[in-house]
């Protein structure tokens, strides 16, 4: 089973850490993943709240690649900056988003990371069709090496944000000249109206995704429970099995035969004395039941 967490690359301590990590480079992400009990995972290459070059030197990249190959099963995923908006009708923001995505893709290639994950963003009044066309245009302008794949992440669907409907994901994957795939966030999908709270509901959503997008395009699952009810468009993650998706839904997701080869990456909270280690262990427990 490939399960891990979105971990920090920082040199200092992190809310999920018991102690300061031992390295002064990106190997801290590997160290944290192993400490939490994960064997794959996700990182930001820099603060997601700013436009920034990842700035990774060749020595640091080699150490990260070696440590990952030695201690983890993989894959790793880079999550793009929260500022990226592929759907924007604004030329300036489009160019910044394109530049940021290209830098993340280049960093992934340098680090030997297979996936770069991105939200479609918001059309901000341009309309759904125009917004999706804008996203396809940005993605088509990227230079993506063969060893890297861009994943379009499902969204909770609030406001003018796109990606909450599986049809949005399918339109972009099918319409782009790039070989794109998809990451489904369980909390986002639930917030967008896809019920995952029972075994039967999970089976129905998996079948619907396969019919609309195709399970062959599902390369990662962000496994998160939800603090809010289905269809509320509220994106707030809960501990595995302790939100509105609950134990039955989570158990079915982690044991569904069509999903067994899909890596699970947790973005669960650190609260109530529990963090990534507790949630990863919980996933393994549910899968074994």
PDB file of C-alpha atoms in Angstrom:
ATOM      1  CA  UNK A   1       0.000   0.000   0.000  1.00  0.00           C
ATOM      2  CA  UNK A   2       1.388   3.390  -0.995  1.00  0.00           C
ATOM      3  CA  UNK A   3       0.328   5.967   1.570  1.00  0.00           C
ATOM      4  CA  UNK A   4       2.037   9.080   2.873  1.00  0.00           C
ATOM      5  CA  UNK A   5       1.541  12.734   3.679  1.00  0.00           C
ATOM      6  CA  UNK A   6       2.185  16.230   2.424  1.00  0.00           C
ATOM      7  CA  UNK A   7       5.364  16.984   4.378  1.00  0.00           C
ATOM      8  CA  UNK A   8       7.438  20.093   4.911  1.00  0.00           C
ATOM      9  CA  UNK A   9      10.895  20.514   3.396  1.00  0.00           C
ATOM     10  CA  UNK A  10      11.893  23.084   6.047  1.00  0.00           C
ATOM     11  CA  UNK A  11      15.144  22.895   7.997  1.00  0.00           C
ATOM     12  CA  UNK A  12      13.374  23.807  11.241  1.00  0.00           C
ATOM     13  CA  UNK A  13      10.744  21.989  13.253  1.00  0.00           C
ATOM     14  CA  UNK A  14       7.225  21.555  11.882  1.00  0.00           C
ATOM     15  CA  UNK A  15       3.884  21.071  13.715  1.00  0.00           C
ATOM     16  CA  UNK A  16       3.895  17.371  12.804  1.00  0.00           C
ATOM     17  CA  UNK A  17       7.512  16.865  13.981  1.00  0.00           C
ATOM     18  CA  UNK A  18       8.594  15.460  17.318  1.00  0.00           C
ATOM     19  CA  UNK A  19      12.036  16.970  16.901  1.00  0.00           C
ATOM     20  CA  UNK A  20      14.104  19.107  14.550  1.00  0.00           C
ATOM     21  CA  UNK A  21      14.979  17.234  11.330  1.00  0.00           C
ATOM     22  CA  UNK A  22      18.637  16.242  10.839  1.00  0.00           C
ATOM     23  CA  UNK A  23      19.364  17.772   7.432  1.00  0.00           C
ATOM     24  CA  UNK A  24      19.949  21.182   5.929  1.00  0.00           C
ATOM     25  CA  UNK A  25      18.370  20.246   2.612  1.00  0.00           C
ATOM     26  CA  UNK A  26      15.406  18.553   0.939  1.00  0.00           C
ATOM     27  CA  UNK A  27      16.209  15.211   2.583  1.00  0.00           C
ATOM     28  CA  UNK A  28      14.185  16.531   5.520  1.00  0.00           C
ATOM     29  CA  UNK A  29      11.063  15.652   3.513  1.00  0.00           C
ATOM     30  CA  UNK A  30      12.232  12.048   3.214  1.00  0.00           C
ATOM     31  CA  UNK A  31      13.113  11.931   6.916  1.00  0.00           C
ATOM     32  CA  UNK A  32       9.696  13.249   7.899  1.00  0.00           C
ATOM     33  CA  UNK A  33       7.880  10.840   5.593  1.00  0.00           C
ATOM     34  CA  UNK A  34       9.662   7.839   7.071  1.00  0.00           C
ATOM     35  CA  UNK A  35       9.097   9.117  10.613  1.00  0.00           C
ATOM     36  CA  UNK A  36       5.347   9.411   9.970  1.00  0.00           C
ATOM     37  CA  UNK A  37       5.195   5.891   8.530  1.00  0.00           C
ATOM     38  CA  UNK A  38       4.667   6.951   4.928  1.00  0.00           C
ATOM     39  CA  UNK A  39       6.257   5.515   1.800  1.00  0.00           C
ATOM     40  CA  UNK A  40       5.186   8.170  -0.748  1.00  0.00           C
ATOM     41  CA  UNK A  41       4.120  11.784  -0.430  1.00  0.00           C
ATOM     42  CA  UNK A  42       3.866  15.389  -1.504  1.00  0.00           C
ATOM     43  CA  UNK A  43       5.825  18.616  -1.006  1.00  0.00           C
ATOM     44  CA  UNK A  44       5.805  22.315  -1.780  1.00  0.00           C
ATOM     45  CA  UNK A  45       9.138  23.423  -3.230  1.00  0.00           C
ATOM     46  CA  UNK A  46       8.622  26.822  -1.547  1.00  0.00           C
ATOM     47  CA  UNK A  47       5.931  28.752   0.316  1.00  0.00           C
ATOM     48  CA  UNK A  48       2.681  28.257  -1.611  1.00  0.00           C
ATOM     49  CA  UNK A  49       1.576  31.805  -0.846  1.00  0.00           C
ATOM     50  CA  UNK A  50       4.233  33.544  -2.960  1.00  0.00           C
ATOM     51  CA  UNK A  51       5.622  33.603  -6.487  1.00  0.00           C
ATOM     52  CA  UNK A  52       9.058  32.052  -6.031  1.00  0.00           C
ATOM     53  CA  UNK A  53      11.693  30.085  -7.895  1.00  0.00           C
ATOM     54  CA  UNK A  54      12.261  26.707  -6.187  1.00  0.00           C
ATOM     55  CA  UNK A  55      16.010  27.435  -6.353  1.00  0.00           C
ATOM     56  CA  UNK A  56      17.256  23.854  -5.932  1.00  0.00           C
ATOM     57  CA  UNK A  57      20.958  23.201  -6.582  1.00  0.00           C
ATOM     58  CA  UNK A  58      22.247  20.028  -8.202  1.00  0.00           C
ATOM     59  CA  UNK A  59      23.881  18.646  -5.042  1.00  0.00           C
ATOM     60  CA  UNK A  60      20.684  19.023  -3.014  1.00  0.00           C
ATOM     61  CA  UNK A  61      18.668  17.416  -5.793  1.00  0.00           C
ATOM     62  CA  UNK A  62      21.025  14.418  -5.954  1.00  0.00           C
ATOM     63  CA  UNK A  63      20.803  13.895  -2.180  1.00  0.00           C
ATOM     64  CA  UNK A  64      17.000  14.017  -2.340  1.00  0.00           C
ATOM     65  CA  UNK A  65      16.848  11.540  -5.213  1.00  0.00           C
ATOM     66  CA  UNK A  66      19.195   9.132  -3.457  1.00  0.00           C
ATOM     67  CA  UNK A  67      17.409   9.325  -0.111  1.00  0.00           C
ATOM     68  CA  UNK A  68      14.019   8.838  -1.755  1.00  0.00           C
ATOM     69  CA  UNK A  69      15.177   5.814  -3.741  1.00  0.00           C
ATOM     70  CA  UNK A  70      16.755   4.264  -0.659  1.00  0.00           C
ATOM     71  CA  UNK A  71      13.975   4.846   1.879  1.00  0.00           C
ATOM     72  CA  UNK A  72      10.646   5.253   0.053  1.00  0.00           C
ATOM     73  CA  UNK A  73       8.543   3.408  -2.507  1.00  0.00           C
ATOM     74  CA  UNK A  74       7.240   6.599  -4.116  1.00  0.00           C
ATOM     75  CA  UNK A  75       5.937   8.474  -5.894  1.00  0.00           C
ATOM     76  CA  UNK A  76       6.499  12.036  -4.791  1.00  0.00           C
ATOM     77  CA  UNK A  77       4.162  14.823  -5.917  1.00  0.00           C
ATOM     78  CA  UNK A  78       4.959  18.539  -6.075  1.00  0.00           C
ATOM     79  CA  UNK A  79       1.952  20.705  -5.254  1.00  0.00           C
ATOM     80  CA  UNK A  80       1.975  23.966  -7.170  1.00  0.00           C
ATOM     81  CA  UNK A  81       1.637  27.405  -5.603  1.00  0.00           C
ATOM     82  CA  UNK A  82      -1.819  28.427  -4.410  1.00  0.00           C
ATOM     83  CA  UNK A  83      -1.422  31.609  -6.483  1.00  0.00           C
ATOM     84  CA  UNK A  84      -1.511  29.719  -9.777  1.00  0.00           C
ATOM     85  CA  UNK A  85      -4.782  30.261 -11.643  1.00  0.00           C
ATOM     86  CA  UNK A  86      -4.957  28.400 -14.938  1.00  0.00           C
ATOM     87  CA  UNK A  87      -8.504  29.586 -15.664  1.00  0.00           C
ATOM     88  CA  UNK A  88      -7.883  33.294 -15.286  1.00  0.00           C
ATOM     89  CA  UNK A  89      -8.894  35.681 -18.100  1.00  0.00           C
ATOM     90  CA  UNK A  90      -6.191  38.138 -16.945  1.00  0.00           C
ATOM     91  CA  UNK A  91      -3.064  38.138 -19.118  1.00  0.00           C
ATOM     92  CA  UNK A  92      -0.709  39.113 -16.304  1.00  0.00           C
ATOM     93  CA  UNK A  93      -1.893  36.358 -13.975  1.00  0.00           C
ATOM     94  CA  UNK A  94      -1.850  33.886 -16.834  1.00  0.00           C
ATOM     95  CA  UNK A  95       1.828  34.594 -17.512  1.00  0.00           C
ATOM     96  CA  UNK A  96       2.749  34.345 -13.821  1.00  0.00           C
ATOM     97  CA  UNK A  97       0.856  31.062 -13.548  1.00  0.00           C
ATOM     98  CA  UNK A  98       2.535  29.679 -16.651  1.00  0.00           C
ATOM     99  CA  UNK A  99       5.987  30.697 -15.373  1.00  0.00           C
ATOM    100  CA  UNK A 100       5.346  29.238 -11.925  1.00  0.00           C
ATOM    101  CA  UNK A 101       4.084  25.943 -13.331  1.00  0.00           C
ATOM    102  CA  UNK A 102       7.075  25.633 -15.645  1.00  0.00           C
ATOM    103  CA  UNK A 103       9.451  26.156 -12.720  1.00  0.00           C
ATOM    104  CA  UNK A 104       7.663  23.468 -10.698  1.00  0.00           C
ATOM    105  CA  UNK A 105       7.849  21.064 -13.649  1.00  0.00           C
ATOM    106  CA  UNK A 106      11.562  21.800 -14.067  1.00  0.00           C
ATOM    107  CA  UNK A 107      12.066  21.215 -10.334  1.00  0.00           C
ATOM    108  CA  UNK A 108      10.203  17.895 -10.561  1.00  0.00           C
ATOM    109  CA  UNK A 109      12.477  16.794 -13.402  1.00  0.00           C
ATOM    110  CA  UNK A 110      15.551  17.830 -11.416  1.00  0.00           C
ATOM    111  CA  UNK A 111      14.389  15.971  -8.288  1.00  0.00           C
ATOM    112  CA  UNK A 112      13.210  12.843 -10.064  1.00  0.00           C
ATOM    113  CA  UNK A 113       9.608  13.564  -9.011  1.00  0.00           C
ATOM    114  CA  UNK A 114       6.938  12.051 -11.207  1.00  0.00           C
ATOM    115  CA  UNK A 115       3.979  14.390 -10.666  1.00  0.00           C
ATOM    116  CA  UNK A 116       3.157  18.101 -10.392  1.00  0.00           C
ATOM    117  CA  UNK A 117      -0.302  18.719  -8.951  1.00  0.00           C
ATOM    118  CA  UNK A 118      -2.320  21.862  -9.719  1.00  0.00           C
ATOM    119  CA  UNK A 119      -5.818  23.247  -9.156  1.00  0.00           C
ATOM    120  CA  UNK A 120      -7.561  24.650 -12.211  1.00  0.00           C
ATOM    121  CA  UNK A 121      -8.344  27.886 -10.398  1.00  0.00           C
ATOM    122  CA  UNK A 122     -11.237  30.313 -10.863  1.00  0.00           C
ATOM    123  CA  UNK A 123     -12.721  31.814 -14.018  1.00  0.00           C
ATOM    124  CA  UNK A 124     -13.571  35.025 -12.060  1.00  0.00           C
ATOM    125  CA  UNK A 125     -16.559  35.858 -14.236  1.00  0.00           C
ATOM    126  CA  UNK A 126     -15.314  34.666 -17.613  1.00  0.00           C
ATOM    127  CA  UNK A 127     -17.636  31.657 -17.483  1.00  0.00           C
ATOM    128  CA  UNK A 128     -17.051  27.927 -17.182  1.00  0.00           C
ATOM    129  CA  UNK A 129     -16.316  27.233 -20.849  1.00  0.00           C
ATOM    130  CA  UNK A 130     -13.943  30.171 -21.220  1.00  0.00           C
ATOM    131  CA  UNK A 131     -12.251  29.285 -17.944  1.00  0.00           C
ATOM    132  CA  UNK A 132     -11.617  25.700 -19.028  1.00  0.00           C
ATOM    133  CA  UNK A 133     -10.350  26.901 -22.406  1.00  0.00           C
ATOM    134  CA  UNK A 134      -7.965  29.257 -20.597  1.00  0.00           C
ATOM    135  CA  UNK A 135      -6.661  26.382 -18.466  1.00  0.00           C
ATOM    136  CA  UNK A 136      -6.086  24.205 -21.517  1.00  0.00           C
ATOM    137  CA  UNK A 137      -4.229  27.063 -23.206  1.00  0.00           C
ATOM    138  CA  UNK A 138      -1.813  27.493 -20.284  1.00  0.00           C
ATOM    139  CA  UNK A 139      -1.202  23.766 -19.976  1.00  0.00           C
ATOM    140  CA  UNK A 140      -0.542  23.455 -23.699  1.00  0.00           C
ATOM    141  CA  UNK A 141       2.131  26.162 -23.458  1.00  0.00           C
ATOM    142  CA  UNK A 142       4.127  24.198 -20.867  1.00  0.00           C
ATOM    143  CA  UNK A 143       7.237  22.220 -21.748  1.00  0.00           C
ATOM    144  CA  UNK A 144       6.737  18.942 -19.890  1.00  0.00           C
ATOM    145  CA  UNK A 145       9.462  16.272 -20.052  1.00  0.00           C
ATOM    146  CA  UNK A 146       8.436  12.660 -20.570  1.00  0.00           C
ATOM    147  CA  UNK A 147       9.254  11.675 -16.978  1.00  0.00           C
ATOM    148  CA  UNK A 148       6.910  14.293 -15.454  1.00  0.00           C
ATOM    149  CA  UNK A 149       3.096  14.370 -15.548  1.00  0.00           C
ATOM    150  CA  UNK A 150       0.840  17.257 -14.549  1.00  0.00           C
ATOM    151  CA  UNK A 151      -2.114  16.201 -12.401  1.00  0.00           C
ATOM    152  CA  UNK A 152      -5.291  18.290 -12.388  1.00  0.00           C
ATOM    153  CA  UNK A 153      -6.765  18.230  -8.878  1.00  0.00           C
ATOM    154  CA  UNK A 154     -10.472  18.079  -8.124  1.00  0.00           C
ATOM    155  CA  UNK A 155     -11.847  21.097  -6.261  1.00  0.00           C
ATOM    156  CA  UNK A 156     -14.497  21.800  -3.637  1.00  0.00           C
ATOM    157  CA  UNK A 157     -16.222  24.035  -6.181  1.00  0.00           C
ATOM    158  CA  UNK A 158     -16.881  27.259  -4.279  1.00  0.00           C
ATOM    159  CA  UNK A 159     -17.504  30.550  -6.103  1.00  0.00           C
ATOM    160  CA  UNK A 160     -16.135  30.552  -9.648  1.00  0.00           C
ATOM    161  CA  UNK A 161     -13.532  27.867  -8.961  1.00  0.00           C
ATOM    162  CA  UNK A 162     -13.507  25.060 -11.507  1.00  0.00           C
ATOM    163  CA  UNK A 163     -12.688  21.396 -11.016  1.00  0.00           C
ATOM    164  CA  UNK A 164     -15.548  20.568  -8.675  1.00  0.00           C
ATOM    165  CA  UNK A 165     -17.338  18.642 -11.418  1.00  0.00           C
ATOM    166  CA  UNK A 166     -15.722  15.555 -12.936  1.00  0.00           C
ATOM    167  CA  UNK A 167     -16.806  16.952 -16.298  1.00  0.00           C
ATOM    168  CA  UNK A 168     -14.409  19.888 -15.804  1.00  0.00           C
ATOM    169  CA  UNK A 169     -11.507  17.482 -15.266  1.00  0.00           C
ATOM    170  CA  UNK A 170     -12.494  15.429 -18.300  1.00  0.00           C
ATOM    171  CA  UNK A 171     -12.765  18.516 -20.515  1.00  0.00           C
ATOM    172  CA  UNK A 172      -9.232  19.620 -19.665  1.00  0.00           C
ATOM    173  CA  UNK A 173      -7.671  16.156 -19.912  1.00  0.00           C
ATOM    174  CA  UNK A 174      -9.354  15.466 -23.247  1.00  0.00           C
ATOM    175  CA  UNK A 175      -8.908  18.971 -24.654  1.00  0.00           C
ATOM    176  CA  UNK A 176      -5.222  19.461 -23.913  1.00  0.00           C
ATOM    177  CA  UNK A 177      -2.398  18.461 -26.224  1.00  0.00           C
ATOM    178  CA  UNK A 178      -0.461  17.336 -23.139  1.00  0.00           C
ATOM    179  CA  UNK A 179      -0.691  13.886 -21.557  1.00  0.00           C
ATOM    180  CA  UNK A 180      -2.463  14.977 -18.376  1.00  0.00           C
ATOM    181  CA  UNK A 181      -3.822  12.942 -15.489  1.00  0.00           C
ATOM    182  CA  UNK A 182      -5.916  13.614 -12.392  1.00  0.00           C
ATOM    183  CA  UNK A 183      -5.684  13.772  -8.612  1.00  0.00           C
ATOM    184  CA  UNK A 184      -8.964  13.440  -6.714  1.00  0.00           C
ATOM    185  CA  UNK A 185      -9.140  14.998  -3.255  1.00  0.00           C
ATOM    186  CA  UNK A 186     -11.766  13.095  -1.255  1.00  0.00           C
ATOM    187  CA  UNK A 187     -12.679  16.075   0.931  1.00  0.00           C
ATOM    188  CA  UNK A 188     -12.983  18.306  -2.124  1.00  0.00           C
ATOM    189  CA  UNK A 189     -15.097  15.803  -4.047  1.00  0.00           C
ATOM    190  CA  UNK A 190     -17.349  15.344  -1.012  1.00  0.00           C
ATOM    191  CA  UNK A 191     -17.729  19.112  -0.596  1.00  0.00           C
ATOM    192  CA  UNK A 192     -18.538  19.394  -4.308  1.00  0.00           C
ATOM    193  CA  UNK A 193     -21.451  16.976  -3.914  1.00  0.00           C
ATOM    194  CA  UNK A 194     -20.004  13.513  -4.517  1.00  0.00           C
ATOM    195  CA  UNK A 195     -21.173  11.426  -1.565  1.00  0.00           C
ATOM    196  CA  UNK A 196     -18.438   9.159  -0.190  1.00  0.00           C
ATOM    197  CA  UNK A 197     -19.946   8.380   3.216  1.00  0.00           C
ATOM    198  CA  UNK A 198     -21.018   4.766   2.571  1.00  0.00           C
ATOM    199  CA  UNK A 199     -19.545   1.824   0.711  1.00  0.00           C
ATOM    200  CA  UNK A 200     -22.332   1.964  -1.866  1.00  0.00           C
ATOM    201  CA  UNK A 201     -21.825   5.703  -2.366  1.00  0.00           C
ATOM    202  CA  UNK A 202     -18.076   5.238  -2.900  1.00  0.00           C
ATOM    203  CA  UNK A 203     -18.743   2.516  -5.464  1.00  0.00           C
ATOM    204  CA  UNK A 204     -21.155   4.841  -7.281  1.00  0.00           C
ATOM    205  CA  UNK A 205     -18.682   7.748  -7.357  1.00  0.00           C
ATOM    206  CA  UNK A 206     -15.829   5.537  -8.548  1.00  0.00           C
ATOM    207  CA  UNK A 207     -18.041   4.250 -11.369  1.00  0.00           C
ATOM    208  CA  UNK A 208     -19.091   7.806 -12.259  1.00  0.00           C
ATOM    209  CA  UNK A 209     -15.486   8.985 -12.345  1.00  0.00           C
ATOM    210  CA  UNK A 210     -14.545   6.051 -14.559  1.00  0.00           C
ATOM    211  CA  UNK A 211     -17.407   6.845 -16.926  1.00  0.00           C
ATOM    212  CA  UNK A 212     -16.639  10.576 -17.172  1.00  0.00           C
ATOM    213  CA  UNK A 213     -12.859  10.865 -16.772  1.00  0.00           C
ATOM    214  CA  UNK A 214     -11.545   7.300 -16.838  1.00  0.00           C
ATOM    215  CA  UNK A 215      -9.812   5.495 -13.979  1.00  0.00           C
ATOM    216  CA  UNK A 216      -6.707   5.211 -16.155  1.00  0.00           C
ATOM    217  CA  UNK A 217      -6.227   8.954 -15.518  1.00  0.00           C
ATOM    218  CA  UNK A 218      -6.446   8.695 -11.710  1.00  0.00           C
ATOM    219  CA  UNK A 219      -2.810   8.775 -10.583  1.00  0.00           C
ATOM    220  CA  UNK A 220      -3.130  10.123  -7.023  1.00  0.00           C
ATOM    221  CA  UNK A 221      -5.736  10.500  -4.283  1.00  0.00           C
ATOM    222  CA  UNK A 222      -5.535  13.222  -1.664  1.00  0.00           C
ATOM    223  CA  UNK A 223      -7.106  11.249   1.151  1.00  0.00           C
ATOM    224  CA  UNK A 224      -8.844  13.601   3.580  1.00  0.00           C
ATOM    225  CA  UNK A 225     -12.010  13.427   5.635  1.00  0.00           C
ATOM    226  CA  UNK A 226     -14.274  16.488   5.716  1.00  0.00           C
ATOM    227  CA  UNK A 227     -15.373  18.721   8.586  1.00  0.00           C
ATOM    228  CA  UNK A 228     -18.418  19.760   6.569  1.00  0.00           C
ATOM    229  CA  UNK A 229     -21.373  17.991   4.994  1.00  0.00           C
ATOM    230  CA  UNK A 230     -21.587  16.757   1.413  1.00  0.00           C
ATOM    231  CA  UNK A 231     -22.326  19.449  -1.169  1.00  0.00           C
ATOM    232  CA  UNK A 232     -21.490  22.426   1.063  1.00  0.00           C
ATOM    233  CA  UNK A 233     -18.475  23.499  -1.063  1.00  0.00           C
ATOM    234  CA  UNK A 234     -16.583  24.005   2.210  1.00  0.00           C
ATOM    235  CA  UNK A 235     -12.977  22.820   2.099  1.00  0.00           C
ATOM    236  CA  UNK A 236     -11.805  21.920   5.606  1.00  0.00           C
ATOM    237  CA  UNK A 237     -10.060  18.619   6.234  1.00  0.00           C
ATOM    238  CA  UNK A 238     -10.633  16.257   9.156  1.00  0.00           C
ATOM    239  CA  UNK A 239      -8.818  13.254  10.602  1.00  0.00           C
ATOM    240  CA  UNK A 240      -9.378  10.021   8.678  1.00  0.00           C
ATOM    241  CA  UNK A 241     -12.718   8.500   9.642  1.00  0.00           C
ATOM    242  CA  UNK A 242     -13.658  11.327  11.999  1.00  0.00           C
ATOM    243  CA  UNK A 243     -15.396  13.701   9.618  1.00  0.00           C
ATOM    244  CA  UNK A 244     -18.583  13.580   7.577  1.00  0.00           C
ATOM    245  CA  UNK A 245     -17.163  10.980   5.188  1.00  0.00           C
ATOM    246  CA  UNK A 246     -16.588   8.773   8.203  1.00  0.00           C
ATOM    247  CA  UNK A 247     -15.222   5.304   8.857  1.00  0.00           C
ATOM    248  CA  UNK A 248     -17.381   3.368   6.379  1.00  0.00           C
ATOM    249  CA  UNK A 249     -16.610   5.666   3.467  1.00  0.00           C
ATOM    250  CA  UNK A 250     -12.899   5.856   4.237  1.00  0.00           C
ATOM    251  CA  UNK A 251     -12.671   2.079   4.674  1.00  0.00           C
ATOM    252  CA  UNK A 252     -14.233   1.531   1.262  1.00  0.00           C
ATOM    253  CA  UNK A 253     -11.962   4.091  -0.445  1.00  0.00           C
ATOM    254  CA  UNK A 254      -8.759   2.508   0.892  1.00  0.00           C
ATOM    255  CA  UNK A 255      -9.940  -1.025   0.095  1.00  0.00           C
ATOM    256  CA  UNK A 256     -11.727  -0.459  -3.230  1.00  0.00           C
ATOM    257  CA  UNK A 257     -10.219  -2.881  -5.787  1.00  0.00           C
ATOM    258  CA  UNK A 258     -10.194  -0.253  -8.546  1.00  0.00           C
ATOM    259  CA  UNK A 259      -8.148   2.103  -6.350  1.00  0.00           C
ATOM    260  CA  UNK A 260      -5.664  -0.306  -4.777  1.00  0.00           C
ATOM    261  CA  UNK A 261      -2.726   0.818  -6.942  1.00  0.00           C
ATOM    262  CA  UNK A 262      -3.399   4.555  -6.595  1.00  0.00           C
ATOM    263  CA  UNK A 263      -1.030   6.380  -4.172  1.00  0.00           C
ATOM    264  CA  UNK A 264      -2.767   8.008  -1.199  1.00  0.00           C
ATOM    265  CA  UNK A 265      -1.432  11.360   0.030  1.00  0.00           C
ATOM    266  CA  UNK A 266      -2.834  12.778   3.268  1.00  0.00           C
ATOM    267  CA  UNK A 267      -3.346  16.501   3.934  1.00  0.00           C
ATOM    268  CA  UNK A 268      -5.016  15.899   7.302  1.00  0.00           C
ATOM    269  CA  UNK A 269      -4.824  18.422  10.157  1.00  0.00           C
ATOM    270  CA  UNK A 270      -2.520  18.517  13.159  1.00  0.00           C
ATOM    271  CA  UNK A 271      -4.897  18.914  16.089  1.00  0.00           C
ATOM    272  CA  UNK A 272      -6.252  17.066  19.130  1.00  0.00           C
ATOM    273  CA  UNK A 273      -2.790  15.636  19.723  1.00  0.00           C
ATOM    274  CA  UNK A 274      -2.825  13.817  16.393  1.00  0.00           C
ATOM    275  CA  UNK A 275      -0.968  14.416  13.161  1.00  0.00           C
ATOM    276  CA  UNK A 276       0.229  12.570  10.082  1.00  0.00           C
ATOM    277  CA  UNK A 277       1.591   9.530  11.932  1.00  0.00           C
ATOM    278  CA  UNK A 278      -1.804   8.858  13.548  1.00  0.00           C
ATOM    279  CA  UNK A 279      -3.681   9.327  10.272  1.00  0.00           C
ATOM    280  CA  UNK A 280      -1.331   7.134   8.215  1.00  0.00           C
ATOM    281  CA  UNK A 281      -1.625   4.389  10.819  1.00  0.00           C
ATOM    282  CA  UNK A 282      -5.410   4.783  10.715  1.00  0.00           C
ATOM    283  CA  UNK A 283      -5.442   4.320   6.946  1.00  0.00           C
ATOM    284  CA  UNK A 284      -3.445   1.107   7.252  1.00  0.00           C
ATOM    285  CA  UNK A 285      -5.814  -0.137   9.975  1.00  0.00           C
ATOM    286  CA  UNK A 286      -8.896   0.523   7.844  1.00  0.00           C
ATOM    287  CA  UNK A 287      -7.320  -1.170   4.828  1.00  0.00           C
ATOM    288  CA  UNK A 288      -6.585  -4.266   6.913  1.00  0.00           C
ATOM    289  CA  UNK A 289     -10.120  -4.619   8.326  1.00  0.00           C
TER     290      UNK A 289
END
